[in-house]
Amino acid sequence: MEEEESEGIIYLSSMPEGVVANILSLTTPSDACRSSAVSGTFHAAAQSDILWNNFLPIDWESLVSRRKTSDLNFDPISSSKKEIFFSLCDCPLLIDDGNKSFSLDKWSGKKCIMLGARDLKIIWTDTPDYWTWISHPESRFGEVAVLLQAWWVELRGKISCKMLSAATTYAAYFVFKMNERYYGFDIVPADAKVGIVGGECCTISVGLDPYLDNSQRKRQRLVWMGSNAPGHRQRLRWMGSKTHTPGINMSRMALPKERHDGWFEIEMGEFHNNGGDDEVEMVLKEVNCNYSKCGLMVQGIEIRPKKSVLHR
């Protein structure tokens, strides 16, 4: 038995580097990195362009060519394919006039696309009394949309399945923040849905107040709610005096999670991409509340593989 095992080890060590690289390409990027400790041959194969070229999407060069600027953390010609792979994982590229970003999921190599606020259809963003556009130092995009005051919030995004990796289950995440004077998002949950255009999709309830489930983090603050327009009486509410908002069942509602980049995200739904010419539509809206809302900052909607670990 020991002799058979020894012969097996000798055989693996003597395999050509290209053969080992092709074998590793059938695994995942994380498995390939771990294989470096097996032997010198595996270590060399785990660095080879043969391997990492297989992990890169077929159309990665086409997507990179759609970037907004010439700033890259790698040289498409001289950099190794492994360097290019991890650069695309760690540094999302702005594409399509800077309104989308393209990156790779480091665990699977699948494509991740984020639609910036300018790439979404947000109702009333063309009305200065309701929304405004500002630059934000923590946003990957040039501008974010900020809600000044409105009773309804509704936004939609669409993406072609061709831009995503085929045979992959994706989830869409609404990426946002609240400014210091936000209000009106702890009264009625919003509705979110994601699905192939023309197909079936489920609507889920989501809570957009980042502090809805943590009363200790709720800031003690006076918040003016209502309209500043003549003839409307402003209503004064004391936020932080309650542990939760009556009427909202948090056990049946998706809640925001804080990301490593300082923004919050909430899962809107998932879909399976079979490839082809289909489009995916993502909708988030809250149109049932009789109170006004303020302070929502929209960075965009990120579409990434469902099983991806939150790392951005």
CSV table of C-alpha atoms in Angstrom, one decimal:
chain,number,residue,atom,x,y,z
A,1,MET,CA,0.0,0.0,0.0
A,2,GLU,CA,2.8,2.4,0.9
A,3,GLU,CA,4.5,1.6,-2.4
A,4,GLU,CA,1.3,2.4,-4.4
A,5,GLU,CA,0.8,5.7,-2.6
A,6,SER,CA,4.5,6.5,-3.2
A,7,GLU,CA,4.1,5.7,-6.9
A,8,GLY,CA,1.1,7.9,-7.0
A,9,ILE,CA,2.9,10.9,-5.6
A,10,ILE,CA,5.8,10.4,-8.0
A,11,TYR,CA,3.4,10.2,-10.9
A,12,LEU,CA,1.7,13.5,-9.9
A,13,SER,CA,5.0,15.2,-9.4
A,14,SER,CA,6.2,14.2,-12.8
A,15,MET,CA,3.1,15.4,-14.7
A,16,PRO,CA,3.8,18.2,-17.2
A,17,GLU,CA,3.0,21.6,-15.9
A,18,GLY,CA,0.5,22.3,-18.7
A,19,VAL,CA,-1.4,19.1,-17.9
A,20,VAL,CA,-1.7,20.1,-14.2
A,21,ALA,CA,-2.8,23.6,-15.2
A,22,ASN,CA,-5.6,22.1,-17.4
A,23,ILE,CA,-6.7,19.9,-14.5
A,24,LEU,CA,-6.7,22.8,-12.1
A,25,SER,CA,-8.7,24.9,-14.6
A,26,LEU,CA,-11.6,22.5,-13.9
A,27,THR,CA,-11.7,23.5,-10.3
A,28,THR,CA,-12.1,27.1,-8.9
A,29,PRO,CA,-9.7,30.0,-8.4
A,30,SER,CA,-9.6,29.4,-4.7
A,31,ASP,CA,-8.8,25.7,-5.2
A,32,ALA,CA,-6.1,26.5,-7.7
A,33,CYS,CA,-4.4,28.8,-5.2
A,34,ARG,CA,-4.5,26.2,-2.4
A,35,SER,CA,-3.0,23.6,-4.8
A,36,SER,CA,0.3,25.6,-4.8
A,37,ALA,CA,1.3,23.8,-1.6
A,38,VAL,CA,1.0,20.3,-3.2
A,39,SER,CA,4.3,20.3,-5.1
A,40,GLY,CA,6.7,22.4,-7.2
A,41,THR,CA,4.8,21.3,-10.3
A,42,PHE,CA,1.5,22.3,-8.9
A,43,HIS,CA,2.9,25.6,-7.7
A,44,ALA,CA,4.2,26.5,-11.1
A,45,ALA,CA,0.9,25.4,-12.7
A,46,ALA,CA,-1.1,27.6,-10.3
A,47,GLN,CA,0.8,30.6,-11.6
A,48,SER,CA,0.5,29.8,-15.3
A,49,ASP,CA,-1.3,31.8,-17.9
A,50,ILE,CA,-2.9,28.6,-19.2
A,51,LEU,CA,-4.8,28.2,-15.9
A,52,TRP,CA,-5.8,31.8,-15.2
A,53,ASN,CA,-6.8,32.4,-18.8
A,54,ASN,CA,-9.4,29.7,-18.3
A,55,PHE,CA,-10.7,31.5,-15.2
A,56,LEU,CA,-11.0,34.8,-17.0
A,57,PRO,CA,-14.4,35.4,-18.8
A,58,ILE,CA,-14.1,34.9,-22.6
A,59,ASP,CA,-15.2,38.5,-23.2
A,60,TRP,CA,-13.1,40.2,-20.5
A,61,GLU,CA,-11.0,42.1,-23.0
A,62,SER,CA,-14.2,43.4,-24.6
A,63,LEU,CA,-15.6,44.6,-21.3
A,64,VAL,CA,-12.3,46.2,-20.3
A,65,SER,CA,-12.3,48.1,-23.6
A,66,ARG,CA,-15.6,49.7,-22.5
A,67,ARG,CA,-13.9,51.4,-19.5
A,68,LYS,CA,-14.4,55.1,-18.9
A,69,THR,CA,-10.7,56.0,-18.6
A,70,SER,CA,-7.4,54.5,-19.4
A,71,ASP,CA,-6.6,53.9,-15.7
A,72,LEU,CA,-5.8,50.2,-15.2
A,73,ASN,CA,-4.0,48.4,-12.4
A,74,PHE,CA,-2.6,46.0,-15.0
A,75,ASP,CA,-1.1,46.0,-18.5
A,76,PRO,CA,-3.4,44.0,-20.7
A,77,ILE,CA,-0.4,42.9,-22.8
A,78,SER,CA,2.5,42.4,-20.3
A,79,SER,CA,0.7,41.5,-17.1
A,80,SER,CA,0.2,37.8,-16.2
A,81,LYS,CA,-3.3,36.4,-16.4
A,82,LYS,CA,-3.3,35.8,-12.7
A,83,GLU,CA,-2.5,39.5,-12.1
A,84,ILE,CA,-5.3,40.5,-14.4
A,85,PHE,CA,-7.7,38.2,-12.7
A,86,PHE,CA,-7.1,39.5,-9.2
A,87,SER,CA,-7.0,43.1,-10.4
A,88,LEU,CA,-10.5,42.6,-11.8
A,89,CYS,CA,-11.6,41.1,-8.5
A,90,ASP,CA,-10.2,43.8,-6.3
A,91,CYS,CA,-10.7,46.9,-8.5
A,92,PRO,CA,-14.0,47.2,-10.3
A,93,LEU,CA,-13.7,48.9,-13.7
A,94,LEU,CA,-16.1,51.7,-14.7
A,95,ILE,CA,-17.6,50.9,-18.1
A,96,ASP,CA,-20.3,52.3,-20.4
A,97,ASP,CA,-19.6,56.0,-19.7
A,98,GLY,CA,-18.9,55.3,-16.1
A,99,ASN,CA,-22.5,54.2,-15.4
A,100,LYS,CA,-21.7,50.6,-14.8
A,101,SER,CA,-18.9,48.7,-13.1
A,102,PHE,CA,-17.4,45.3,-14.1
A,103,SER,CA,-15.5,43.0,-11.7
A,104,LEU,CA,-15.0,39.3,-11.0
A,105,ASP,CA,-16.0,37.2,-8.1
A,106,LYS,CA,-12.7,36.0,-6.7
A,107,TRP,CA,-14.2,32.7,-5.5
A,108,SER,CA,-15.7,31.6,-8.7
A,109,GLY,CA,-14.4,33.9,-11.5
A,110,LYS,CA,-18.0,34.8,-12.4
A,111,LYS,CA,-18.7,38.3,-13.7
A,112,CYS,CA,-20.2,40.9,-11.4
A,113,ILE,CA,-21.9,44.0,-12.8
A,114,MET,CA,-23.1,47.0,-10.8
A,115,LEU,CA,-25.6,49.4,-12.3
A,116,GLY,CA,-24.9,52.9,-11.0
A,117,ALA,CA,-27.7,55.3,-10.1
A,118,ARG,CA,-27.4,57.0,-13.5
A,119,ASP,CA,-28.1,53.7,-15.1
A,120,LEU,CA,-31.3,53.2,-13.2
A,121,LYS,CA,-34.7,54.6,-13.9
A,122,ILE,CA,-35.6,56.5,-10.7
A,123,ILE,CA,-39.0,58.2,-10.7
A,124,TRP,CA,-38.8,62.0,-10.3
A,125,THR,CA,-35.0,62.3,-10.4
A,126,ASP,CA,-35.7,64.9,-13.0
A,127,THR,CA,-37.5,67.1,-10.5
A,128,PRO,CA,-35.1,69.1,-8.4
A,129,ASP,CA,-37.5,69.5,-5.5
A,130,TYR,CA,-37.5,65.7,-5.0
A,131,TRP,CA,-34.0,64.4,-5.9
A,132,THR,CA,-30.6,65.8,-6.4
A,133,TRP,CA,-27.3,64.4,-7.8
A,134,ILE,CA,-24.0,64.7,-5.8
A,135,SER,CA,-20.5,63.3,-5.9
A,136,HIS,CA,-19.7,61.0,-3.0
A,137,PRO,CA,-16.1,60.1,-2.0
A,138,GLU,CA,-17.0,56.6,-1.0
A,139,SER,CA,-18.9,55.8,-4.2
A,140,ARG,CA,-17.3,54.0,-7.1
A,141,PHE,CA,-19.4,56.1,-9.5
A,142,GLY,CA,-19.1,59.8,-10.3
A,143,GLU,CA,-22.6,60.6,-8.9
A,144,VAL,CA,-25.2,59.2,-6.5
A,145,ALA,CA,-28.9,60.1,-6.3
A,146,VAL,CA,-30.1,61.7,-3.1
A,147,LEU,CA,-33.7,61.9,-2.1
A,148,LEU,CA,-34.6,65.4,-0.9
A,149,GLN,CA,-38.3,64.7,-0.2
A,150,ALA,CA,-41.0,62.5,-1.7
A,151,TRP,CA,-43.9,60.3,-0.8
A,152,TRP,CA,-43.1,57.6,-3.3
A,153,VAL,CA,-39.8,55.9,-4.0
A,154,GLU,CA,-39.5,53.8,-7.1
A,155,LEU,CA,-36.5,52.6,-9.1
A,156,ARG,CA,-35.9,50.1,-11.8
A,157,GLY,CA,-32.8,48.6,-13.5
A,158,LYS,CA,-32.3,46.3,-16.5
A,159,ILE,CA,-29.4,44.2,-17.7
A,160,SER,CA,-28.8,41.9,-20.5
A,161,CYS,CA,-28.1,38.3,-19.6
A,162,LYS,CA,-25.2,38.4,-22.1
A,163,MET,CA,-23.3,40.7,-19.8
A,164,LEU,CA,-23.3,38.0,-17.0
A,165,SER,CA,-21.9,34.5,-16.7
A,166,ALA,CA,-24.1,31.8,-18.1
A,167,ALA,CA,-25.3,28.8,-16.1
A,168,THR,CA,-25.0,30.9,-12.9
A,169,THR,CA,-27.5,31.8,-10.2
A,170,TYR,CA,-27.3,35.5,-9.4
A,171,ALA,CA,-28.7,37.8,-6.8
A,172,ALA,CA,-29.3,41.6,-7.1
A,173,TYR,CA,-28.4,43.9,-4.2
A,174,PHE,CA,-29.6,47.4,-3.7
A,175,VAL,CA,-26.6,49.5,-2.5
A,176,PHE,CA,-27.4,52.6,-0.6
A,177,LYS,CA,-26.8,54.9,2.4
A,178,MET,CA,-28.9,57.2,4.5
A,179,ASN,CA,-27.7,60.7,5.3
A,180,GLU,CA,-27.8,62.2,8.8
A,181,ARG,CA,-31.2,63.7,8.4
A,182,TYR,CA,-33.1,60.8,6.8
A,183,TYR,CA,-36.6,59.9,7.8
A,184,GLY,CA,-39.7,58.0,6.7
A,185,PHE,CA,-38.2,54.6,6.0
A,186,ASP,CA,-39.3,52.9,9.2
A,187,ILE,CA,-43.0,53.1,8.6
A,188,VAL,CA,-43.9,50.9,5.7
A,189,PRO,CA,-41.6,48.2,4.1
A,190,ALA,CA,-40.6,48.5,0.4
A,191,ASP,CA,-41.3,45.9,-2.2
A,192,ALA,CA,-38.5,44.4,-4.3
A,193,LYS,CA,-38.6,41.9,-7.2
A,194,VAL,CA,-36.1,40.5,-9.6
A,195,GLY,CA,-36.7,38.3,-12.6
A,196,ILE,CA,-36.3,37.7,-16.3
A,197,VAL,CA,-38.4,40.1,-18.3
A,198,GLY,CA,-41.6,38.3,-19.3
A,199,GLY,CA,-41.1,35.6,-16.8
A,200,GLU,CA,-42.4,35.0,-13.3
A,201,CYS,CA,-40.9,36.6,-10.2
A,202,CYS,CA,-41.7,36.9,-6.6
A,203,THR,CA,-42.1,40.1,-4.6
A,204,ILE,CA,-40.4,40.4,-1.2
A,205,SER,CA,-40.7,42.9,1.5
A,206,VAL,CA,-37.5,44.8,2.4
A,207,GLY,CA,-36.7,47.3,5.2
A,208,LEU,CA,-34.6,50.3,4.1
A,209,ASP,CA,-33.9,51.8,7.5
A,210,PRO,CA,-30.4,50.5,8.4
A,211,TYR,CA,-31.2,50.8,12.1
A,212,LEU,CA,-34.6,49.2,12.1
A,213,ASP,CA,-33.5,46.0,13.9
A,214,ASN,CA,-31.1,47.6,16.4
A,215,SER,CA,-32.7,50.1,18.8
A,216,GLN,CA,-29.4,50.8,20.5
A,217,ARG,CA,-28.0,52.2,17.2
A,218,LYS,CA,-31.0,54.3,16.6
A,219,ARG,CA,-29.9,57.9,17.0
A,220,GLN,CA,-31.9,60.1,19.4
A,221,ARG,CA,-32.9,62.8,17.1
A,222,LEU,CA,-35.8,65.0,16.2
A,223,VAL,CA,-37.0,64.5,12.7
A,224,TRP,CA,-39.4,66.7,10.8
A,225,MET,CA,-41.8,64.7,8.7
A,226,GLY,CA,-44.2,66.1,6.2
A,227,SER,CA,-44.2,68.8,3.5
A,228,ASN,CA,-42.6,72.2,3.6
A,229,ALA,CA,-45.2,73.4,1.0
A,230,PRO,CA,-47.6,76.1,2.2
A,231,GLY,CA,-50.8,74.7,3.7
A,232,HIS,CA,-49.2,71.6,5.1
A,233,ARG,CA,-48.6,71.1,8.7
A,234,GLN,CA,-45.3,69.6,9.7
A,235,ARG,CA,-45.4,66.6,12.0
A,236,LEU,CA,-42.7,66.1,14.7
A,237,ARG,CA,-41.7,62.6,15.6
A,238,TRP,CA,-39.3,61.4,18.2
A,239,MET,CA,-37.2,58.7,16.8
A,240,GLY,CA,-35.3,56.3,19.1
A,241,SER,CA,-38.0,56.2,21.8
A,242,LYS,CA,-39.3,52.9,20.4
A,243,THR,CA,-37.5,49.6,20.0
A,244,HIS,CA,-39.4,49.0,16.7
A,245,THR,CA,-42.0,50.5,14.5
A,246,PRO,CA,-45.6,49.1,15.1
A,247,GLY,CA,-47.0,47.5,12.0
A,248,ILE,CA,-43.7,46.2,10.5
A,249,ASN,CA,-43.1,42.5,10.9
A,250,MET,CA,-39.3,42.3,10.8
A,251,SER,CA,-39.3,38.5,10.8
A,252,ARG,CA,-40.8,38.5,7.3
A,253,MET,CA,-38.7,41.2,5.9
A,254,ALA,CA,-35.2,41.4,4.4
A,255,LEU,CA,-33.0,43.9,6.3
A,256,PRO,CA,-29.9,45.8,5.2
A,257,LYS,CA,-26.4,44.6,5.9
A,258,GLU,CA,-23.3,46.9,6.1
A,259,ARG,CA,-20.7,46.3,3.4
A,260,HIS,CA,-16.9,46.5,3.8
A,261,ASP,CA,-17.0,49.7,1.7
A,262,GLY,CA,-19.2,51.5,4.2
A,263,TRP,CA,-22.4,51.3,2.2
A,264,PHE,CA,-25.4,49.2,3.0
A,265,GLU,CA,-27.0,46.6,0.8
A,266,ILE,CA,-30.1,44.6,0.8
A,267,GLU,CA,-30.9,41.5,-1.4
A,268,MET,CA,-33.7,42.2,-3.8
A,269,GLY,CA,-34.1,38.7,-5.2
A,270,GLU,CA,-32.3,36.1,-7.3
A,271,PHE,CA,-32.5,34.6,-10.8
A,272,HIS,CA,-30.7,31.9,-12.8
A,273,ASN,CA,-29.0,33.0,-15.9
A,274,ASN,CA,-29.2,30.5,-18.7
A,275,GLY,CA,-27.6,32.9,-21.1
A,276,GLY,CA,-29.3,33.9,-24.4
A,277,ASP,CA,-30.9,37.2,-25.3
A,278,ASP,CA,-33.0,37.6,-22.1
A,279,GLU,CA,-33.1,40.7,-20.0
A,280,VAL,CA,-33.3,40.9,-16.2
A,281,GLU,CA,-35.3,43.6,-14.5
A,282,MET,CA,-34.9,44.7,-10.9
A,283,VAL,CA,-37.6,46.8,-9.2
A,284,LEU,CA,-37.6,48.5,-5.8
A,285,LYS,CA,-40.6,50.6,-4.7
A,286,GLU,CA,-42.4,52.0,-1.7
A,287,VAL,CA,-45.6,53.7,-2.8
A,288,ASN,CA,-48.0,52.9,0.0
A,289,CYS,CA,-46.9,55.2,2.8
A,290,ASN,CA,-48.8,58.5,3.5
A,291,TYR,CA,-45.6,60.1,5.0
A,292,SER,CA,-42.9,61.7,3.2
A,293,LYS,CA,-39.3,60.3,3.0
A,294,CYS,CA,-35.9,61.9,2.9
A,295,GLY,CA,-32.2,61.2,3.0
A,296,LEU,CA,-31.9,58.0,0.8
A,297,MET,CA,-28.6,58.0,-1.1
A,298,VAL,CA,-28.6,55.6,-4.1
A,299,GLN,CA,-25.3,54.2,-5.4
A,300,GLY,CA,-26.8,51.5,-7.5
A,301,ILE,CA,-27.8,47.8,-7.9
A,302,GLU,CA,-25.1,45.1,-7.9
A,303,ILE,CA,-25.6,41.8,-9.6
A,304,ARG,CA,-23.2,39.1,-8.4
A,305,PRO,CA,-23.2,35.3,-8.0
A,306,LYS,CA,-25.6,34.2,-5.3
A,307,LYS,CA,-23.1,32.2,-3.3
A,308,SER,CA,-20.5,35.0,-3.4
A,309,VAL,CA,-19.1,36.0,0.0
A,310,LEU,CA,-19.6,39.8,0.7
A,311,HIS,CA,-16.1,41.2,0.1
A,312,ARG,CA,-16.5,44.6,-1.3
